[in-house]
XYZ file of C-alpha atoms in Angstrom:
614
model
C 1.166 -36.139 -4.463
C -0.381 -35.422 -1.113
C -2.955 -32.590 -1.011
C -0.899 -30.905 1.758
C 2.133 -30.638 -0.527
C 0.384 -27.880 -2.532
C 0.666 -25.554 0.417
C 3.402 -23.947 2.494
C 2.391 -25.245 5.846
C 5.350 -25.022 8.365
C 4.093 -23.384 11.500
C 5.869 -20.400 12.629
C 7.410 -19.687 15.764
C 9.430 -22.928 16.250
C 6.379 -24.617 17.489
C 6.249 -28.022 19.153
C 3.148 -29.770 17.608
C 1.113 -32.814 17.794
C -1.608 -33.199 15.106
C -4.483 -35.650 15.034
C -7.591 -35.938 13.050
C -10.943 -37.657 13.883
C -14.102 -38.296 11.940
C -17.036 -38.404 14.326
C -20.726 -37.579 14.076
C -20.646 -33.773 13.984
C -23.632 -31.562 13.425
C -25.121 -31.832 9.885
C -23.599 -29.702 7.142
C -25.850 -26.620 6.299
C -28.459 -27.518 3.687
C -27.724 -25.924 0.297
C -31.235 -24.533 0.658
C -30.713 -22.784 3.934
C -29.602 -19.117 4.037
C -26.082 -19.067 5.358
C -25.376 -17.067 8.443
C -24.176 -13.557 8.057
C -20.386 -12.990 8.669
C -19.393 -10.318 11.090
C -16.486 -8.032 10.341
C -13.659 -8.919 12.816
C -11.723 -5.926 14.172
C -9.118 -8.359 15.796
C -9.358 -6.807 19.133
C -10.646 -9.831 21.140
C -8.805 -13.191 21.089
C -10.949 -16.352 20.638
C -11.053 -19.430 22.730
C -10.771 -20.137 26.476
C -7.371 -19.826 28.213
C -7.006 -21.840 31.362
C -3.795 -23.162 33.099
C -1.559 -22.278 30.212
C -3.777 -23.951 27.620
C -5.929 -22.201 25.013
C -8.851 -24.326 23.916
C -10.549 -23.230 20.615
C -13.274 -24.763 18.609
C -13.502 -23.499 15.002
C -16.020 -24.328 12.368
C -15.565 -23.706 8.564
C -18.867 -22.931 7.101
C -20.815 -21.188 4.305
C -21.466 -17.547 5.177
C -22.957 -14.414 3.747
C -20.553 -11.438 3.697
C -21.309 -7.690 3.368
C -18.011 -6.155 2.479
C -19.418 -2.638 2.481
C -22.429 -1.471 4.416
C -24.115 -4.113 6.633
C -27.296 -3.680 4.545
C -25.405 -3.378 1.234
C -24.575 -5.906 -1.490
C -23.597 -9.420 -0.176
C -21.430 -12.311 -1.240
C -21.724 -16.008 -0.352
C -18.390 -17.115 0.815
C -16.676 -19.592 3.102
C -15.530 -18.437 6.587
C -14.281 -19.464 9.919
C -16.115 -18.945 13.177
C -16.177 -20.234 16.730
C -18.682 -22.890 17.449
C -21.963 -21.238 18.596
C -20.873 -17.789 17.263
C -21.491 -16.036 13.940
C -18.743 -16.613 11.412
C -16.153 -13.777 11.229
C -13.945 -12.137 8.419
C -11.128 -12.539 9.014
C -11.475 -15.653 11.169
C -11.279 -15.727 14.975
C -8.101 -14.152 16.343
C -5.770 -16.612 17.993
C -3.599 -14.638 20.393
C -1.312 -16.264 23.056
C 1.821 -15.656 24.895
C 4.891 -17.673 24.005
C 4.912 -21.039 25.711
C 1.129 -21.435 25.618
C -0.279 -24.728 24.512
C -2.999 -24.411 21.907
C -5.601 -27.062 21.281
C -7.820 -26.421 18.266
C -10.663 -28.385 16.886
C -11.929 -27.588 13.458
C -15.297 -28.850 12.153
C -15.814 -28.876 8.448
C -19.429 -27.691 7.780
C -18.583 -27.190 4.061
C -19.613 -29.526 1.293
C -16.032 -30.023 0.186
C -12.864 -31.415 1.746
C -11.060 -28.889 3.826
C -7.346 -28.253 4.240
C -5.998 -26.309 7.163
C -2.616 -24.766 7.256
C -0.731 -22.657 9.767
C -1.801 -24.651 12.752
C 0.568 -27.570 12.247
C 3.780 -28.774 10.600
C 1.615 -30.638 8.070
C -1.696 -29.838 6.381
C -4.746 -31.104 8.209
C -7.238 -32.636 5.757
C -10.898 -32.746 6.945
C -13.655 -34.464 5.105
C -17.048 -32.837 4.805
C -18.895 -33.295 8.119
C -15.701 -34.358 10.031
C -13.685 -32.664 12.634
C -9.919 -32.320 12.641
C -7.650 -31.436 15.554
C -4.313 -29.610 15.943
C -2.293 -29.136 19.027
C 0.866 -26.826 19.234
C 2.933 -24.832 21.651
C 3.588 -21.221 20.777
C 7.214 -20.453 20.248
C 8.859 -17.217 19.222
C 6.810 -13.982 19.544
C 5.620 -12.537 16.277
C 2.796 -11.946 13.649
C 1.569 -14.977 11.888
C -1.606 -16.308 10.253
C -3.585 -19.505 9.622
C -5.871 -20.415 6.783
C -7.831 -22.958 4.856
C -8.614 -24.131 1.325
C -11.076 -26.569 -0.174
C -10.799 -29.386 -2.665
C -13.490 -29.368 -5.190
C -13.307 -32.475 -7.351
C -9.640 -32.733 -8.257
C -8.988 -29.031 -7.993
C -7.450 -27.140 -4.954
C -9.434 -23.904 -4.388
C -7.047 -21.916 -2.292
C -8.718 -18.504 -3.214
C -11.225 -19.453 -6.019
C -14.543 -20.088 -4.409
C -15.081 -16.910 -2.363
C -12.738 -18.295 0.261
C -12.324 -16.023 3.391
C -10.817 -18.901 5.434
C -7.993 -17.071 7.115
C -7.243 -15.491 10.391
C -4.475 -13.831 12.498
C -2.239 -15.827 14.824
C -0.236 -13.564 17.270
C 2.384 -14.776 19.698
C 3.147 -12.234 22.325
C 6.318 -11.980 24.500
C 6.221 -11.622 28.257
C 5.370 -7.847 28.203
C 3.048 -7.315 25.192
C 2.203 -3.650 24.230
C -1.142 -2.310 22.965
C -1.485 -2.711 19.186
C -3.872 -3.272 16.348
C -3.963 -6.041 13.795
C -5.127 -5.611 10.204
C -5.756 -8.492 8.000
C -6.190 -7.967 4.208
C -8.467 -10.379 2.358
C -9.819 -10.792 -1.174
C -12.899 -12.224 -2.882
C -11.897 -13.432 -6.293
C -14.713 -14.880 -8.424
C -12.798 -14.628 -11.602
C -9.627 -12.895 -13.022
C -9.990 -9.123 -13.133
C -12.762 -9.019 -10.776
C -12.203 -8.835 -7.086
C -13.185 -7.118 -3.832
C -10.555 -6.372 -1.321
C -11.116 -5.768 2.462
C -9.294 -4.839 5.648
C -10.641 -6.726 8.746
C -13.738 -7.744 6.699
C -14.653 -4.372 5.299
C -13.888 -2.405 2.093
C -13.584 1.365 2.083
C -15.677 3.525 2.713
C -16.863 1.011 5.278
C -13.530 0.221 6.887
C -12.887 1.166 10.408
C -12.113 4.841 11.159
C -9.202 4.953 13.651
C -9.201 7.588 16.334
C -6.189 8.852 18.236
C -4.677 12.010 19.775
C -1.615 14.007 18.939
C 1.395 12.465 20.627
C 0.024 8.930 20.630
C 2.522 6.170 19.796
C 0.765 3.653 17.515
C 1.695 -0.084 17.036
C 0.269 -1.997 14.151
C 0.610 -5.577 12.703
C -0.371 -6.000 9.008
C -1.120 -9.376 7.526
C -1.532 -10.018 3.850
C -4.178 -12.662 3.176
C -4.640 -11.864 -0.544
C -3.105 -13.351 -3.680
C -0.576 -10.479 -4.381
C 1.568 -7.955 -2.719
C 0.412 -4.521 -1.418
C 2.598 -1.366 -1.036
C 1.041 0.073 2.095
C 1.355 3.966 2.253
C 0.705 6.152 5.285
C -0.086 9.835 4.590
C 1.569 12.565 6.368
C 3.912 10.515 8.693
C 6.883 8.119 8.636
C 6.536 4.801 10.317
C 9.245 2.481 11.676
C 9.360 -1.137 10.597
C 9.777 -3.377 13.709
C 9.502 -6.784 12.038
C 8.937 -8.366 8.679
C 7.860 -11.901 8.090
C 5.402 -14.344 6.653
C 2.526 -16.546 7.879
C 5.124 -18.937 9.106
C 8.056 -16.914 10.311
C 8.723 -13.460 11.663
C 11.924 -11.619 12.067
C 12.461 -8.669 14.405
C 14.529 -5.900 12.973
C 17.885 -5.345 14.686
C 19.826 -2.115 15.083
C 18.336 1.064 13.958
C 15.036 0.239 12.371
C 14.021 1.287 8.813
C 11.791 4.431 8.548
C 9.491 4.573 5.583
C 6.164 5.975 4.275
C 5.469 2.904 2.040
C 6.150 -0.708 2.960
C 5.347 -3.388 0.333
C 4.044 -6.558 1.976
C 4.386 -9.641 -0.318
C 1.998 -12.443 -0.797
C 1.363 -14.094 2.558
C 3.690 -11.554 4.137
C 3.388 -9.648 7.378
C 5.036 -6.579 9.002
C 4.820 -4.780 12.329
C 5.082 -0.956 12.408
C 5.309 1.892 14.964
C 4.395 5.546 14.250
C 3.602 8.664 16.253
C 0.651 10.774 15.446
C 2.471 14.148 15.461
C -0.077 16.324 13.763
C -3.810 16.584 13.999
C -6.291 16.006 11.148
C -7.550 13.255 8.853
C -5.216 10.955 7.193
C -5.203 7.695 5.242
C -3.285 4.368 5.248
C -3.797 2.508 2.018
C -2.444 0.271 -0.743
C -0.595 2.352 -3.345
C -1.692 -0.033 -6.081
C -4.317 2.230 -7.555
C -6.127 -0.842 -8.885
C -6.701 -1.961 -5.250
C -8.321 1.414 -4.229
C -10.303 2.504 -7.182
C -14.021 3.151 -7.048
C -14.396 0.786 -10.070
C -13.880 -2.242 -7.701
C -17.271 -1.509 -6.109
C -19.088 -2.420 -9.285
C -17.900 -6.033 -8.920
C -20.319 -6.185 -5.939
C -23.335 -5.337 -7.979
C -22.318 -7.037 -11.302
C -22.328 -3.841 -13.416
C -19.709 -2.539 -15.741
C -18.210 0.753 -14.279
C -18.726 3.924 -16.256
C -15.748 5.627 -17.761
C -15.596 8.316 -15.217
C -16.713 8.398 -11.515
C -20.545 8.795 -11.159
C -20.028 11.681 -8.602
C -17.236 14.132 -8.630
C -17.650 16.885 -5.981
C -15.858 17.470 -2.671
C -18.733 16.312 -0.442
C -18.915 12.883 -1.998
C -15.399 12.357 -3.321
C -14.158 10.195 -0.433
C -17.277 8.046 -0.493
C -17.522 7.670 -4.260
C -14.085 7.781 -5.733
C -12.201 5.225 -3.573
C -12.815 1.631 -2.553
C -10.886 -1.355 -1.165
C -7.642 -1.375 0.884
C -7.956 1.914 2.743
C -8.166 2.900 6.388
C -9.171 6.328 7.581
C -7.332 7.892 10.519
C -8.527 10.849 12.658
C -5.895 12.422 14.950
C -7.486 14.746 17.556
C -5.749 18.044 18.213
C -4.473 19.067 21.654
C -6.605 21.794 23.156
C -4.055 24.450 22.165
C -3.756 23.256 18.575
C -5.859 23.411 15.521
C -5.360 21.547 12.235
C -4.969 24.582 10.082
C -3.434 27.451 12.165
C -5.508 30.727 12.227
C -2.610 32.582 10.621
C -0.160 31.019 8.143
C 3.388 32.420 8.262
C 4.353 34.428 5.131
C 5.827 32.115 2.483
C 9.568 32.497 1.803
C 8.951 30.972 -1.710
C 5.877 31.006 -4.015
C 5.250 28.630 -6.798
C 2.488 28.242 -9.372
C 1.692 24.955 -11.055
C -0.771 24.693 -13.927
C -2.597 21.300 -14.463
C -2.991 21.174 -18.236
C -4.763 18.874 -20.630
C -4.034 18.020 -24.364
C -6.662 16.182 -26.334
C -5.614 13.040 -28.208
C -2.160 12.784 -26.495
C -2.666 9.124 -26.000
C -4.805 8.220 -29.024
C -8.357 8.671 -27.988
C -7.271 9.728 -24.461
C -5.994 13.139 -23.441
C -2.699 13.769 -21.740
C -2.721 15.540 -18.367
C 0.307 17.367 -17.032
C 1.679 19.453 -14.210
C 3.591 22.448 -15.585
C 5.459 24.836 -13.365
C 4.708 28.446 -14.383
C 7.753 30.572 -14.573
C 5.971 33.886 -14.652
C 4.008 33.067 -17.727
C 1.393 30.191 -17.943
C 1.937 27.570 -20.596
C -0.178 27.205 -23.592
C -3.349 25.320 -22.940
C -2.484 22.235 -24.868
C 1.154 21.720 -23.719
C 2.013 18.801 -21.544
C 5.179 17.635 -19.817
C 4.917 13.907 -18.746
C 6.322 13.342 -16.175
C 6.324 16.781 -14.718
C 9.643 18.507 -14.339
C 11.199 18.042 -10.936
C 9.693 20.288 -8.356
C 12.718 21.449 -6.290
C 12.103 22.663 -2.701
C 14.346 23.487 0.274
C 14.161 21.901 3.726
C 12.767 24.255 6.188
C 11.659 26.862 3.611
C 8.051 28.023 3.933
C 6.592 27.409 0.593
C 3.234 28.321 -1.015
C 2.169 26.416 -4.182
C -0.840 27.683 -6.194
C -2.415 24.843 -8.212
C -4.534 25.981 -11.197
C -6.773 23.398 -12.784
C -7.056 23.744 -16.537
C -8.483 20.190 -16.982
C -12.012 19.519 -18.029
C -12.525 17.505 -14.801
C -11.861 18.117 -11.103
C -8.607 16.966 -9.480
C -6.628 16.899 -6.348
C -2.899 16.660 -5.634
C -1.095 14.571 -2.936
C 2.393 15.405 -1.689
C 3.489 11.847 -1.189
C 5.933 11.482 1.753
C 5.760 15.112 2.746
C 4.957 15.781 6.437
C 2.534 18.752 6.309
C -0.733 20.052 7.688
C -3.567 17.662 6.936
C -5.711 20.182 5.071
C -3.082 20.319 2.224
C -2.507 16.486 2.047
C -4.647 16.222 -1.081
C -7.476 13.899 -0.217
C -10.481 16.064 -1.137
C -13.439 15.689 1.316
C -11.142 14.069 3.907
C -7.975 16.067 4.429
C -8.416 18.586 7.150
C -10.850 18.185 10.047
C -14.617 18.245 10.797
C -14.578 21.953 10.618
C -12.679 22.400 7.401
C -12.106 19.766 4.641
C -10.011 20.104 1.543
C -12.014 20.526 -1.665
C -11.621 19.016 -5.060
C -10.047 21.556 -7.410
C -12.755 22.157 -9.936
C -12.168 23.048 -13.608
C -10.995 26.611 -13.953
C -10.448 26.847 -10.214
C -7.358 26.940 -8.002
C -6.181 25.680 -4.606
C -3.300 27.134 -2.483
C -1.079 24.671 -0.666
C 1.249 25.663 2.298
C 4.050 23.384 3.419
C 7.548 23.612 5.143
C 9.374 20.455 4.228
C 11.105 19.182 7.326
C 13.668 16.884 5.613
C 15.590 16.617 2.413
C 15.037 13.716 0.127
C 13.133 12.185 -2.810
C 9.268 12.487 -2.799
C 6.459 12.453 -5.333
C 3.466 14.695 -6.250
C 0.619 13.045 -7.966
C -3.217 13.107 -8.522
C -5.341 11.761 -5.678
C -8.725 11.738 -7.597
C -9.835 8.990 -9.883
C -6.177 7.823 -9.618
C -6.146 5.117 -12.162
C -7.071 7.566 -14.940
C -5.455 10.794 -13.865
C -2.076 9.239 -13.006
C -1.990 7.104 -16.131
C -2.684 10.148 -18.229
C 0.225 12.074 -16.733
C -0.489 13.587 -13.377
C 2.660 12.776 -11.463
C 6.096 14.200 -10.991
C 9.255 14.013 -8.779
C 9.442 16.317 -5.736
C 13.072 16.804 -4.585
C 13.852 18.599 -1.226
C 17.381 19.831 -0.857
C 19.207 20.854 2.269
C 19.518 24.651 2.808
C 22.283 26.137 0.577
C 22.355 23.389 -1.935
C 21.285 23.875 -5.556
C 19.967 21.197 -7.891
C 22.753 19.784 -9.976
C 21.227 17.735 -12.793
C 24.685 16.682 -14.141
C 25.271 14.511 -11.061
C 21.748 14.195 -9.649
C 19.491 11.933 -11.744
C 15.830 10.929 -11.424
C 14.470 7.692 -12.872
C 10.690 7.672 -12.603
C 8.622 4.636 -13.556
C 5.016 5.273 -14.538
C 2.152 4.092 -16.763
C 2.007 5.729 -20.092
C -1.690 6.024 -21.166
C -4.698 3.656 -20.576
C -6.171 0.657 -22.196
C -4.624 -1.850 -24.619
C -1.963 0.594 -25.772
C -0.698 1.477 -22.324
C 2.982 0.981 -21.566
C 5.113 1.088 -18.491
C 7.727 3.612 -19.147
C 10.882 5.161 -17.620
C 11.045 8.999 -17.379
C 7.948 9.264 -19.570
C 9.167 7.001 -22.433
C 9.015 3.248 -23.262
C 12.362 3.799 -25.135
C 14.209 6.367 -22.964
C 17.136 8.240 -24.718
C 20.673 7.585 -23.681
C 22.055 9.651 -20.766
C 25.657 10.870 -20.561
C 27.466 10.982 -17.216
C 30.846 12.228 -16.046
C 33.224 9.526 -15.144
C 34.798 8.917 -11.698
C 32.599 11.402 -9.890
C 29.784 10.567 -7.445
C 26.318 10.516 -8.950
C 23.050 10.356 -6.949
C 20.501 8.103 -8.562
C 16.878 8.709 -7.435
C 14.340 6.015 -8.266
C 10.570 6.655 -8.074
C 7.773 4.234 -8.912
C 4.418 6.046 -9.408
C 2.888 3.419 -11.746
C -0.770 2.536 -11.468
C -0.103 -1.192 -10.329
C 3.284 -2.430 -11.610
C 6.276 -3.360 -9.611
C 9.669 -2.988 -11.368
C 13.138 -4.510 -11.115
C 15.969 -2.226 -12.010
C 19.525 -3.391 -12.633
C 22.591 -1.268 -13.384
C 25.048 -3.537 -15.309
C 27.822 -3.576 -17.847
C 27.808 -5.969 -20.644
C 29.184 -8.806 -18.486
C 28.168 -8.137 -14.987
C 25.935 -6.334 -12.409
C 27.559 -3.334 -10.848
C 27.416 -2.037 -7.210
C 26.069 1.099 -5.724
C 25.647 2.460 -2.141
C 22.278 2.849 -0.677
C 21.369 6.278 0.745
C 17.750 6.766 1.382
C 14.211 5.120 1.284
C 11.132 7.160 0.824
C 13.119 10.359 1.443
C 14.457 9.241 4.784
C 18.369 8.875 4.994
C 19.140 5.286 5.849
C 20.904 4.542 9.132
C 24.709 4.182 8.895
C 24.616 0.388 9.196
C 22.137 0.092 6.365
C 23.858 2.654 4.023
C 25.944 -0.026 2.472
C 27.489 -0.996 -0.960
C 25.412 -3.732 -2.510
C 24.739 -5.205 -5.973
C 22.930 -2.645 -8.160
C 19.516 -4.434 -8.229
C 16.433 -2.795 -6.921
C 12.746 -4.175 -6.654
C 10.535 -1.139 -6.241
C 6.614 -1.070 -5.798
C 4.298 1.754 -6.550
C 4.597 4.600 -4.043
C 8.203 3.831 -3.082
C 11.390 5.885 -3.653
C 15.027 4.785 -3.249
C 18.315 6.846 -3.523
C 21.742 5.390 -4.342
C 25.266 6.680 -4.846
C 27.481 5.432 -7.596
C 30.808 6.489 -9.254
C 31.597 4.796 -12.603
C 34.714 4.502 -14.703
C 34.486 5.444 -18.381
C 32.398 3.013 -20.438
C 28.922 2.213 -21.646
C 26.492 0.739 -19.081
C 22.782 -0.185 -19.101
C 20.010 0.588 -16.653
C 17.593 -2.243 -17.393
C 13.965 -2.168 -16.119
C 11.885 -5.305 -15.919
C 8.171 -4.689 -15.383
C 4.998 -5.189 -17.251
C 6.877 -3.770 -20.108
C 10.658 -3.783 -20.180
C 12.809 -0.735 -20.889
C 16.547 -0.108 -21.088
C 18.429 3.159 -20.699
C 21.993 3.524 -22.041
C 24.403 5.308 -19.679
C 27.432 6.695 -21.533
C 30.127 7.477 -18.990
C 32.781 9.800 -20.319
C 35.721 11.780 -19.076
C-alpha cells in the first residue's frame, strides 16, 4: 500500500493541480545536537508567501522546533513545525490565504530526519525524503475554510500525531469581496495516551490571545480542528450564527436561514465559520466544553508532574490563571461611553429564588456528592443531594434574582449556560465582569446573588464553572428551562433527558437523568410531548435513539441550544440524535399506545423504557 493511502488527501475547493517532487541538494538537516529554533505562535492574521500577477509563491520548511505552549519563558516541548524559509517556524504553520482563481506554487523542504508526507496541497500525498524538497502547484477553487498538514514515517510507522507533530496550517480561499475575520486553529501535542497539551493558534490558556472588541461589533471567525478528536466550542453570553461547515478538504456554505447556537461541535479535521455580535460589554469566554480539554490538570503534562487532587490555588484573584488550561479564548467587549457592565442600579426583581449548594460525604464511595437544591422557604438538610438538580423554571422577560448559598467545603462558581445576561453574573470567577469589578468565587459558607432577565424561552443548563471535572462529575449541574410568559411547566408532557457523568475514577458511569439504569417513564398516548435533551457530561458524546422493538421512530426538531429552529429546519426526521457536551436539543413527538425505548450509546450505555398509555 502506498504511504499516501493512509491519509485523506483530496484538496478542497475543486482545485486544478499539478504536483511534482524533486530531490536536490538542499541545506543540511539540523544536527541532532543543535538547539532547534523557537517556534512562534501564529495569530493567523498575515498570509505567507509572495503574491505577484495572480500567482502565490511560497517556500515552506518542515523542521524540528522548540515550542512554548504557555508563557514564552515557560516550559518547552521539542516538536516538528512548518515555517517559511528564512523565518522562524510557526505554530500553526504559515497561513496560506488567496482569492479564488489564484495559482499557488509551494515548495516544501524536509529538514526532518524522517520521511515527510504532505497532504492538503494536492490531490495526492507528496512524499519527501529527509533533506529533499517537494513541490505542489494548485489553483484555488471554491471559497472556504480549509487546512494543510504533514506527517512523518519513522521506520515502518506513520506518525500523524505521535511525535510532537505540529505540522498543520490554515488554508483560506476568499471570494471576490472578503470580509474581515479571524482564524483559530486548534492543535495538540500528544506524547502518549492520556497526556496531551492543547492550543489555539499556538498557545494554551491562560496564554492564548485576549480578543478585544466594542459593543455592537459584528465578529466573523473561522475555526479549524487540527487535533485528533472533536471539540464542542461554546461561546459564553451570546449566540452565534453558523455560516459554513466543512473539513480540511471541503466546505459547505449554509443556505437559507442559518443555524443559531451557543455550542458547535467541530469534528476531527472539521471546520466551521461563524458570525456573532458583541451585544453586551464585559469579559467572556469561547472554549471547548469537553472539561478534559480545559482543566488545570493538563498543565502538569508540560512539567511532567502528577497533578494534585484539587487545584493548588483556589481564590478569586487566581482562579482564571490557575484553574483552567487548554482550548480557551478570552474576550473583552468594551462598553459604549453611556454603558457600564453592571448597571449602577439593578431593577427590582419580579421573582426571587434561593439555591443551596450542598455536599454529602461518601455519596460516590470515597467521593462526596455535590448538589444544587432549590430552597422553598426552608433550606434542605446539610447532607441531602439531588443529582441532577431539579429543573430550574424561569420565565422569559421576568427579572429574576437567584441567591446561591455555598455549603460545600470548597469554593465554587455557577455558569448559566446559554443565557444572555450581564457579564458579572456569567459565572467565571476572576474573569466575568470588567476591570473595575470581577465576579468572585463563592467561598464555603458564603453566598452570591445573580440577576438575570432571560430574553428567550428554551432549554438551557446551569453548572459549576470551577474545577469543572470534579465539581460537575460529583453532581453540580441541572436543567434550566425558560418558558414563555403565561405558560406553566407541564411535566406530564414536557420531559427532560440529561446526560451526565456519575462520580469520578474507575467507578464513574455515564448516566441518564442521574442514573445508569433509569426507571421507566409513562406517557399519555396520542398527545404532543416535548423532549428536551441536555448533555452536561465531562467529556462524552452520546447517541440517543427513540425506537420501538422493530424500527426507529420519527420526531420533529424544535430547537438547538434554546434557540427555536427556523421553519425550514424544524422538520420531521428519524429519531436519532448525536449530542456533545454543552449542547441541548428539543423535539416534539406524539406516540400511539405501546412500549418504546430511548436508547443511549455513550461511554456507558443506558436505556429508558417509555410506556405510552391511553
